[in-house]
Amino acid sequence: MSAMFPAAVNAHSHAFHRVLRGRTHAKTGDFWSWRTQMYAAAQALTPELYEKLATAVYAEMVTAGYSAVGEFHYLHHRPDGSHYPHHEMEFALARAARNAGIRLTLLDTCYLDGGFGAGTGFGTGGRIPPNPTQLRFSDGDAQSWLSRLVGLRAAIAEEFDPDFVQVGAAVHSVRAVAPEQLRIIAAELDPALPLHVHLSEQPQENSDCLAATGLTPTGLLAQAGLLSARLSAVHATHLTEQDIALLGEAQATIVMCPTTEADLADGIGPALELGQAGAGLAIGSDQHAVVDPWQEMRALEYGERLRSGVRGRFSSAQLLEIAHDGGLRSLGRNASGDLVEIASDSVRTVGSRVEQLPMSATAEDVRSVQIGGREVARDGVHLKLGAPAGLLAAAIAELDQVSG
């Protein structure tokens, strides 16, 4: 026995973070201590190795029931900051998605600075330059990033089917892009592109932004002219009431990543209030501590229950809509024929009412995944690539060897 549902959309992914799963739990810490380990992985990646790793990660997503992914990508250059001649890192991700058969929106990310300066505001020398790891992230300024983005879009369009690989845009965060650079992006970025940004994931980001500018990160985006319906704010965990109102009025999409936010001790964002204010909602697996849209949906609802003391904050139908329709809206996509078949008689789902399967099923219950009307995975095995575990093991072993 089984039931069919629209396939989920993973609206926020950092493919290379997958290597950290099960490796960051030995000590206490927070987001910032976790980031140190993430940077070490970032330094070791070459285009060839990234293609292998991303192929494995995208295969894992497909077998779990995702049909599309938004890849928040900032590993643009060589580790020393020198440029690859032909968008090698971006093409590695595009080929990986094509190999796995997943729809990719490559969210090419503007990441210019190392953070807020101490004691001075933006635009007056109050920026921390990129640290040695961040050199490969940065294009120097917004104009250079915009120019590279134009070239990337043209190059991708020549080689890849736009139904499966397309290019979007992202600003890493307000700590990584100064206000004058944000204003250039607002003025010159193609308005047809979806635009994503990490927003208020950590209280420190808020306090540093307030100290430097007198505004919250949301307020800074509003001042720069970047709040609109094409914007997706990722995490949006620590917001003021005014922030919620601004995001709702703009009809922005909020990409919640509940399993990552739990794993990194980020906090629980005000998902219900954002939806009530007029914002859309989507889900993402972010650092891939969990790759399972069903667990992501449940974690969103459970977070709301823990925060409010009330059950049923989102209905099962609403969770399915967030996972599919919300994700497509976030990525600026239309898709048809993307379906997932869920076993309704497994040890987890037996006895569940079909409409309530989002509250009981997991990726282990995915019998079949269809993308564009074509079956891509069945019973946890990718029909072209095989079992994702083997692919992941080989890629992670190679990365370990390179990074020492």
Short mmCIF file of C-alpha atoms in Angstrom, two decimals:
data_model
loop_
_atom_site.label_atom_id
_atom_site.label_comp_id
_atom_site.label_asym_id
_atom_site.label_seq_id
_atom_site.Cartn_x
_atom_site.Cartn_y
_atom_site.Cartn_z
CA MET A 1 0.00 0.00 0.00
CA SER A 2 1.24 3.47 -0.84
CA ALA A 3 0.24 7.07 -1.46
CA MET A 4 1.48 9.70 -3.93
CA PHE A 5 2.52 13.22 -2.98
CA PRO A 6 4.21 16.13 -4.72
CA ALA A 7 7.97 15.77 -4.32
CA ALA A 8 9.66 18.12 -1.87
CA VAL A 9 11.90 21.03 -2.83
CA ASN A 10 15.10 21.61 -0.89
CA ALA A 11 15.32 25.41 -0.99
CA HIS A 12 18.63 25.73 0.89
CA SER A 13 21.66 23.49 0.47
CA HIS A 14 25.40 23.71 1.06
CA ALA A 15 26.46 20.45 -0.57
CA PHE A 16 29.96 20.35 0.88
CA HIS A 17 28.66 20.59 4.47
CA ARG A 18 27.54 16.97 4.14
CA VAL A 19 31.05 15.81 5.07
CA LEU A 20 30.54 17.18 8.59
CA ARG A 21 27.67 14.88 9.51
CA GLY A 22 28.52 12.92 12.64
CA ARG A 23 31.88 14.69 13.01
CA THR A 24 31.10 17.87 14.94
CA HIS A 25 29.58 16.52 18.15
CA ALA A 26 32.63 15.67 20.27
CA LYS A 27 32.63 18.91 22.27
CA THR A 28 30.27 21.64 23.35
CA GLY A 29 30.16 24.77 21.23
CA ASP A 30 27.96 26.85 18.97
CA PHE A 31 27.56 27.91 15.36
CA TRP A 32 30.89 29.73 15.37
CA SER A 33 32.91 26.75 16.58
CA TRP A 34 31.14 24.54 14.03
CA ARG A 35 32.04 27.05 11.31
CA THR A 36 35.76 26.49 11.92
CA GLN A 37 35.37 22.84 10.94
CA MET A 38 33.24 23.80 7.95
CA TYR A 39 35.96 26.13 6.68
CA ALA A 40 38.51 23.31 6.79
CA ALA A 41 36.31 21.28 4.43
CA ALA A 42 35.85 24.27 2.15
CA GLN A 43 39.60 24.70 1.72
CA ALA A 44 40.15 21.14 0.51
CA LEU A 45 37.69 21.09 -2.38
CA THR A 46 38.73 21.08 -6.02
CA PRO A 47 36.25 21.15 -8.92
CA GLU A 48 36.79 17.43 -9.56
CA LEU A 49 36.28 16.45 -5.94
CA TYR A 50 33.33 18.79 -5.52
CA GLU A 51 31.58 17.18 -8.48
CA LYS A 52 31.99 13.74 -6.90
CA LEU A 53 30.78 14.92 -3.50
CA ALA A 54 27.84 16.94 -4.85
CA THR A 55 26.75 14.06 -7.10
CA ALA A 56 26.58 11.83 -4.02
CA VAL A 57 24.74 14.46 -1.96
CA TYR A 58 22.19 15.12 -4.71
CA ALA A 59 21.66 11.39 -5.17
CA GLU A 60 20.95 11.15 -1.43
CA MET A 61 18.43 13.99 -1.78
CA VAL A 62 16.66 12.32 -4.68
CA THR A 63 16.30 8.97 -2.92
CA ALA A 64 14.89 10.83 0.12
CA GLY A 65 12.15 12.46 -1.96
CA TYR A 66 13.55 15.83 -3.07
CA SER A 67 13.13 16.70 -6.75
CA ALA A 68 14.75 20.16 -6.74
CA VAL A 69 17.46 21.95 -4.81
CA GLY A 70 18.63 25.52 -4.29
CA GLU A 71 22.42 25.38 -3.90
CA PHE A 72 23.67 28.40 -1.92
CA HIS A 73 27.09 28.46 -3.54
CA TYR A 74 30.09 30.59 -2.62
CA LEU A 75 33.13 28.37 -3.32
CA HIS A 76 33.85 30.32 -6.48
CA HIS A 77 37.64 30.52 -6.72
CA ARG A 78 40.84 28.69 -5.89
CA PRO A 79 41.83 28.56 -2.21
CA ASP A 80 44.24 31.47 -2.67
CA GLY A 81 41.49 33.61 -4.21
CA SER A 82 42.73 33.39 -7.80
CA HIS A 83 40.01 32.79 -10.35
CA TYR A 84 39.31 29.62 -12.24
CA PRO A 85 39.15 30.48 -15.96
CA HIS A 86 35.78 28.92 -16.82
CA HIS A 87 33.46 28.75 -13.77
CA GLU A 88 34.87 25.34 -12.86
CA MET A 89 33.30 25.10 -9.39
CA GLU A 90 29.88 26.15 -10.64
CA PHE A 91 30.00 23.71 -13.54
CA ALA A 92 31.00 20.95 -11.11
CA LEU A 93 27.71 21.49 -9.26
CA ALA A 94 25.69 21.71 -12.48
CA ARG A 95 27.13 18.43 -13.75
CA ALA A 96 26.50 16.82 -10.37
CA ALA A 97 22.84 17.81 -10.53
CA ARG A 98 22.55 16.52 -14.08
CA ASN A 99 24.15 13.24 -13.01
CA ALA A 100 21.66 12.87 -10.18
CA GLY A 101 18.65 14.02 -12.22
CA ILE A 102 17.65 16.68 -9.70
CA ARG A 103 16.48 20.17 -10.66
CA LEU A 104 19.17 22.65 -9.60
CA THR A 105 18.90 26.36 -8.98
CA LEU A 106 22.50 27.45 -8.53
CA LEU A 107 22.28 30.41 -6.17
CA ASP A 108 25.55 32.12 -6.99
CA THR A 109 26.46 34.00 -3.83
CA CYS A 110 28.00 37.41 -3.26
CA TYR A 111 30.40 37.04 -0.30
CA LEU A 112 32.82 39.95 -0.02
CA ASP A 113 33.87 40.57 3.59
CA GLY A 114 34.83 38.79 6.78
CA GLY A 115 32.32 40.63 8.96
CA PHE A 116 31.49 43.81 10.77
CA GLY A 117 34.33 46.06 11.91
CA ALA A 118 34.75 46.86 15.58
CA GLY A 119 33.55 50.26 16.68
CA THR A 120 32.89 51.75 13.24
CA GLY A 121 30.00 51.66 10.83
CA PHE A 122 29.78 50.30 7.31
CA GLY A 123 31.09 52.47 4.56
CA THR A 124 33.67 54.13 6.80
CA GLY A 125 36.33 51.46 6.89
CA GLY A 126 34.38 49.33 9.36
CA ARG A 127 34.69 46.05 7.47
CA ILE A 128 36.81 43.05 8.33
CA PRO A 129 38.61 41.77 5.20
CA PRO A 130 38.17 38.12 4.19
CA ASN A 131 40.20 35.68 6.24
CA PRO A 132 42.46 33.21 4.37
CA THR A 133 39.65 30.66 3.94
CA GLN A 134 37.19 33.29 2.73
CA LEU A 135 39.49 34.42 -0.08
CA ARG A 136 37.99 31.81 -2.38
CA PHE A 137 34.50 33.14 -1.64
CA SER A 138 35.06 36.79 -2.59
CA ASP A 139 34.90 38.64 -5.90
CA GLY A 140 36.17 41.82 -4.26
CA ASP A 141 33.11 44.00 -4.81
CA ALA A 142 29.52 43.74 -5.94
CA GLN A 143 30.24 44.98 -9.46
CA SER A 144 32.78 42.22 -10.04
CA TRP A 145 30.35 39.64 -8.66
CA LEU A 146 27.58 40.92 -10.94
CA SER A 147 29.87 40.73 -13.97
CA ARG A 148 30.89 37.17 -13.16
CA LEU A 149 27.23 36.25 -12.63
CA VAL A 150 26.32 37.49 -16.13
CA GLY A 151 29.03 35.33 -17.65
CA LEU A 152 28.03 32.32 -15.56
CA ARG A 153 24.38 32.56 -16.62
CA ALA A 154 25.35 32.64 -20.29
CA ALA A 155 27.75 29.72 -19.93
CA ILE A 156 25.26 27.54 -18.03
CA ALA A 157 22.48 28.32 -20.53
CA GLU A 158 24.66 27.06 -23.38
CA GLU A 159 25.24 23.62 -21.87
CA PHE A 160 22.33 22.69 -19.60
CA ASP A 161 18.59 22.17 -19.94
CA PRO A 162 16.96 25.13 -18.15
CA ASP A 163 14.22 22.86 -16.80
CA PHE A 164 16.93 21.18 -14.75
CA VAL A 165 19.76 23.68 -14.26
CA GLN A 166 19.24 27.39 -13.82
CA VAL A 167 21.13 30.19 -12.09
CA GLY A 168 19.81 32.40 -9.30
CA ALA A 169 21.52 34.81 -6.94
CA ALA A 170 22.28 35.18 -3.26
CA VAL A 171 23.81 37.62 -0.82
CA HIS A 172 25.57 35.59 1.83
CA SER A 173 24.53 37.86 4.73
CA VAL A 174 24.68 41.47 5.82
CA ARG A 175 27.88 40.69 7.70
CA ALA A 176 29.52 39.61 4.42
CA VAL A 177 28.24 42.40 2.13
CA ALA A 178 28.39 46.07 3.12
CA PRO A 179 25.41 48.43 2.66
CA GLU A 180 26.88 50.33 -0.29
CA GLN A 181 27.45 46.97 -2.02
CA LEU A 182 23.90 45.85 -1.18
CA ARG A 183 22.58 48.99 -2.86
CA ILE A 184 24.56 48.24 -6.02
CA ILE A 185 23.06 44.75 -6.09
CA ALA A 186 19.55 46.12 -5.56
CA ALA A 187 20.02 48.54 -8.46
CA GLU A 188 21.73 46.25 -10.97
CA LEU A 189 20.76 42.61 -10.35
CA ASP A 190 18.37 41.22 -12.96
CA PRO A 191 14.93 41.48 -11.28
CA ALA A 192 13.90 38.16 -12.83
CA LEU A 193 16.37 36.23 -10.67
CA PRO A 194 15.43 34.77 -7.29
CA LEU A 195 17.59 36.28 -4.54
CA HIS A 196 18.43 34.47 -1.29
CA VAL A 197 20.16 35.67 1.89
CA HIS A 198 21.08 34.22 5.29
CA LEU A 199 19.18 36.40 7.75
CA SER A 200 19.41 36.71 11.54
CA GLU A 201 20.54 33.15 12.08
CA GLN A 202 22.54 34.16 15.14
CA PRO A 203 21.94 36.79 17.86
CA GLN A 204 25.53 37.98 17.36
CA GLU A 205 24.72 38.92 13.76
CA ASN A 206 21.87 41.09 15.02
CA SER A 207 23.86 42.77 17.78
CA ASP A 208 26.86 43.44 15.53
CA CYS A 209 24.61 44.85 12.81
CA LEU A 210 22.83 47.12 15.28
CA ALA A 211 26.13 48.35 16.67
CA ALA A 212 27.53 49.06 13.20
CA THR A 213 24.47 50.50 11.46
CA GLY A 214 21.71 51.15 14.00
CA LEU A 215 19.50 48.71 12.09
CA THR A 216 18.58 45.05 12.30
CA PRO A 217 19.68 42.91 9.35
CA THR A 218 16.11 42.98 8.03
CA GLY A 219 16.02 46.75 8.40
CA LEU A 220 19.33 47.01 6.55
CA LEU A 221 17.97 44.94 3.65
CA ALA A 222 14.89 47.16 3.56
CA GLN A 223 17.04 50.29 3.49
CA ALA A 224 19.08 48.85 0.62
CA GLY A 225 15.93 48.11 -1.41
CA LEU A 226 16.26 44.33 -1.33
CA LEU A 227 13.00 43.35 0.40
CA SER A 228 10.57 42.05 -2.21
CA ALA A 229 8.58 38.99 -3.22
CA ARG A 230 11.61 37.58 -5.06
CA LEU A 231 13.66 37.52 -1.84
CA SER A 232 14.09 34.36 0.23
CA ALA A 233 15.39 34.89 3.76
CA VAL A 234 17.07 31.76 5.11
CA HIS A 235 16.67 30.91 8.81
CA ALA A 236 15.16 34.25 9.99
CA THR A 237 15.45 32.87 13.50
CA HIS A 238 15.95 35.95 15.66
CA LEU A 239 13.54 38.62 14.44
CA THR A 240 11.83 41.60 16.00
CA GLU A 241 8.13 42.26 15.49
CA GLN A 242 9.08 45.00 13.03
CA ASP A 243 11.30 42.56 11.11
CA ILE A 244 8.38 40.13 10.82
CA ALA A 245 6.10 42.90 9.58
CA LEU A 246 8.64 44.05 6.97
CA LEU A 247 9.20 40.53 5.63
CA GLY A 248 5.47 39.85 5.55
CA GLU A 249 4.65 43.12 3.82
CA ALA A 250 7.27 42.36 1.18
CA GLN A 251 5.76 38.86 0.70
CA ALA A 252 9.25 37.41 0.96
CA THR A 253 9.75 33.67 1.35
CA ILE A 254 11.29 32.36 4.58
CA VAL A 255 13.36 29.21 4.15
CA MET A 256 13.34 27.38 7.45
CA CYS A 257 15.97 24.65 8.00
CA PRO A 258 14.67 23.12 11.24
CA THR A 259 17.02 20.15 11.57
CA THR A 260 20.08 22.31 10.95
CA GLU A 261 18.82 25.04 13.26
CA ALA A 262 18.42 22.39 15.95
CA ASP A 263 21.80 20.77 15.26
CA LEU A 264 23.65 24.11 15.43
CA ALA A 265 21.67 25.34 18.45
CA ASP A 266 20.52 28.34 16.41
CA GLY A 267 17.04 28.55 17.92
CA ILE A 268 13.44 28.28 16.73
CA GLY A 269 12.23 30.91 14.29
CA PRO A 270 8.74 32.50 14.30
CA ALA A 271 7.42 30.52 11.33
CA LEU A 272 3.73 30.86 12.08
CA GLU A 273 3.93 34.61 12.74
CA LEU A 274 5.84 35.13 9.50
CA GLY A 275 3.20 33.23 7.55
CA GLN A 276 0.42 35.18 9.22
CA ALA A 277 2.20 38.44 8.34
CA GLY A 278 2.16 37.54 4.63
CA ALA A 279 5.49 35.80 4.06
CA GLY A 280 5.73 32.47 2.26
CA LEU A 281 7.44 29.47 3.83
CA ALA A 282 9.79 26.81 2.44
CA ILE A 283 12.17 24.22 3.86
CA GLY A 284 15.85 23.43 3.34
CA SER A 285 18.32 20.88 4.64
CA ASP A 286 21.19 23.40 4.77
CA GLN A 287 24.20 21.52 6.25
CA HIS A 288 22.60 18.07 5.69
CA ALA A 289 22.79 16.82 9.24
CA VAL A 290 19.50 15.27 8.05
CA VAL A 291 18.49 14.70 4.43
CA ASP A 292 14.82 13.84 4.81
CA PRO A 293 12.00 16.23 3.82
CA TRP A 294 9.52 14.36 6.03
CA GLN A 295 11.65 14.90 9.11
CA GLU A 296 12.17 18.52 8.04
CA MET A 297 8.42 19.08 7.83
CA ARG A 298 7.86 17.48 11.22
CA ALA A 299 10.69 19.46 12.79
CA LEU A 300 9.05 22.67 11.57
CA GLU A 301 5.79 21.71 13.25
CA TYR A 302 7.48 20.37 16.39
CA GLY A 303 9.47 23.57 16.77
CA GLU A 304 6.23 25.53 16.66
CA ARG A 305 4.71 23.23 19.30
CA LEU A 306 7.72 23.59 21.59
CA ARG A 307 7.72 27.35 21.17
CA SER A 308 3.98 27.83 21.69
CA GLY A 309 2.75 24.92 23.79
CA VAL A 310 0.05 24.29 21.16
CA ARG A 311 -0.28 21.30 18.80
CA GLY A 312 -1.32 21.54 15.17
CA ARG A 313 0.28 24.87 14.32
CA PHE A 314 0.59 23.67 10.71
CA SER A 315 -1.73 21.05 9.25
CA SER A 316 -0.29 18.16 7.25
CA ALA A 317 -1.66 19.76 4.08
CA GLN A 318 0.10 23.01 4.91
CA LEU A 319 3.38 21.19 5.55
CA LEU A 320 3.16 19.51 2.14
CA GLU A 321 2.43 22.86 0.52
CA ILE A 322 5.43 24.45 2.27
CA ALA A 323 7.69 21.60 1.16
CA HIS A 324 6.61 21.68 -2.50
CA ASP A 325 4.91 24.92 -3.54
CA GLY A 326 6.87 27.10 -1.12
CA GLY A 327 10.15 25.70 -2.36
CA LEU A 328 9.28 26.20 -6.02
CA ARG A 329 8.30 29.79 -5.30
CA SER A 330 11.55 30.39 -3.44
CA LEU A 331 13.59 29.12 -6.39
CA GLY A 332 11.48 30.88 -9.02
CA ARG A 333 10.59 27.57 -10.60
CA ASN A 334 7.66 25.79 -12.19
CA ALA A 335 7.76 22.00 -12.29
CA SER A 336 5.44 19.21 -13.31
CA GLY A 337 5.65 15.46 -12.94
CA ASP A 338 7.66 15.59 -9.70
CA LEU A 339 6.10 12.99 -7.43
CA VAL A 340 7.05 10.76 -4.54
CA GLU A 341 5.41 7.46 -3.62
CA ILE A 342 5.27 6.78 0.13
CA ALA A 343 4.70 3.39 1.71
CA SER A 344 1.65 3.56 3.96
CA ASP A 345 2.17 0.11 5.45
CA SER A 346 5.70 0.31 6.88
CA VAL A 347 6.42 -0.05 10.59
CA ARG A 348 6.44 3.77 10.78
CA THR A 349 3.36 4.50 8.70
CA VAL A 350 1.03 1.54 9.19
CA GLY A 351 -2.24 2.74 10.64
CA SER A 352 -1.65 6.35 9.62
CA ARG A 353 -4.37 8.18 7.77
CA VAL A 354 -3.07 9.06 4.32
CA GLU A 355 -3.53 12.78 4.82
CA GLN A 356 -1.46 12.60 8.02
CA LEU A 357 1.53 10.72 6.59
CA PRO A 358 3.73 13.85 6.87
CA MET A 359 3.55 13.28 10.63
CA SER A 360 4.72 9.65 10.47
CA ALA A 361 6.69 8.92 7.30
CA THR A 362 10.44 9.27 6.81
CA ALA A 363 12.77 8.98 3.82
CA GLU A 364 12.95 5.24 4.53
CA ASP A 365 9.34 5.04 3.40
CA VAL A 366 10.05 6.48 -0.07
CA ARG A 367 9.25 3.77 -2.58
CA SER A 368 9.66 5.78 -5.78
CA VAL A 369 10.66 9.27 -6.91
CA GLN A 370 9.64 10.73 -10.26
CA ILE A 371 11.18 13.93 -11.62
CA GLY A 372 9.69 15.36 -14.77
CA GLY A 373 7.54 12.24 -15.10
CA ARG A 374 10.57 9.90 -15.12
CA GLU A 375 11.34 7.51 -12.28
CA VAL A 376 14.76 8.39 -10.85
CA ALA A 377 14.91 6.40 -7.60
CA ARG A 378 13.25 3.37 -6.04
CA ASP A 379 13.52 1.92 -2.54
CA GLY A 380 16.49 4.05 -1.53
CA VAL A 381 18.54 3.32 -4.66
CA HIS A 382 19.25 5.84 -7.40
CA LEU A 383 18.37 4.09 -10.66
CA LYS A 384 21.38 5.57 -12.50
CA LEU A 385 23.98 5.98 -9.76
CA GLY A 386 23.16 3.19 -7.32
CA ALA A 387 23.08 3.43 -3.53
CA PRO A 388 24.09 6.93 -2.34
CA ALA A 389 26.02 5.53 0.66
CA GLY A 390 28.75 4.13 -1.56
CA LEU A 391 29.08 7.37 -3.49
CA LEU A 392 29.27 9.36 -0.27
CA ALA A 393 31.83 7.02 1.28
CA ALA A 394 34.15 7.34 -1.71
CA ALA A 395 33.85 11.15 -1.90
CA ILE A 396 34.33 11.67 1.85
CA ALA A 397 37.34 9.32 1.92
CA GLU A 398 38.97 11.28 -0.89
CA LEU A 399 38.28 14.57 0.84
CA ASP A 400 39.75 13.22 4.08
CA GLN A 401 42.88 12.17 2.22
CA VAL A 402 43.28 15.62 0.64
CA SER A 403 42.58 17.56 3.85
CA GLY A 404 44.66 15.28 6.07
#
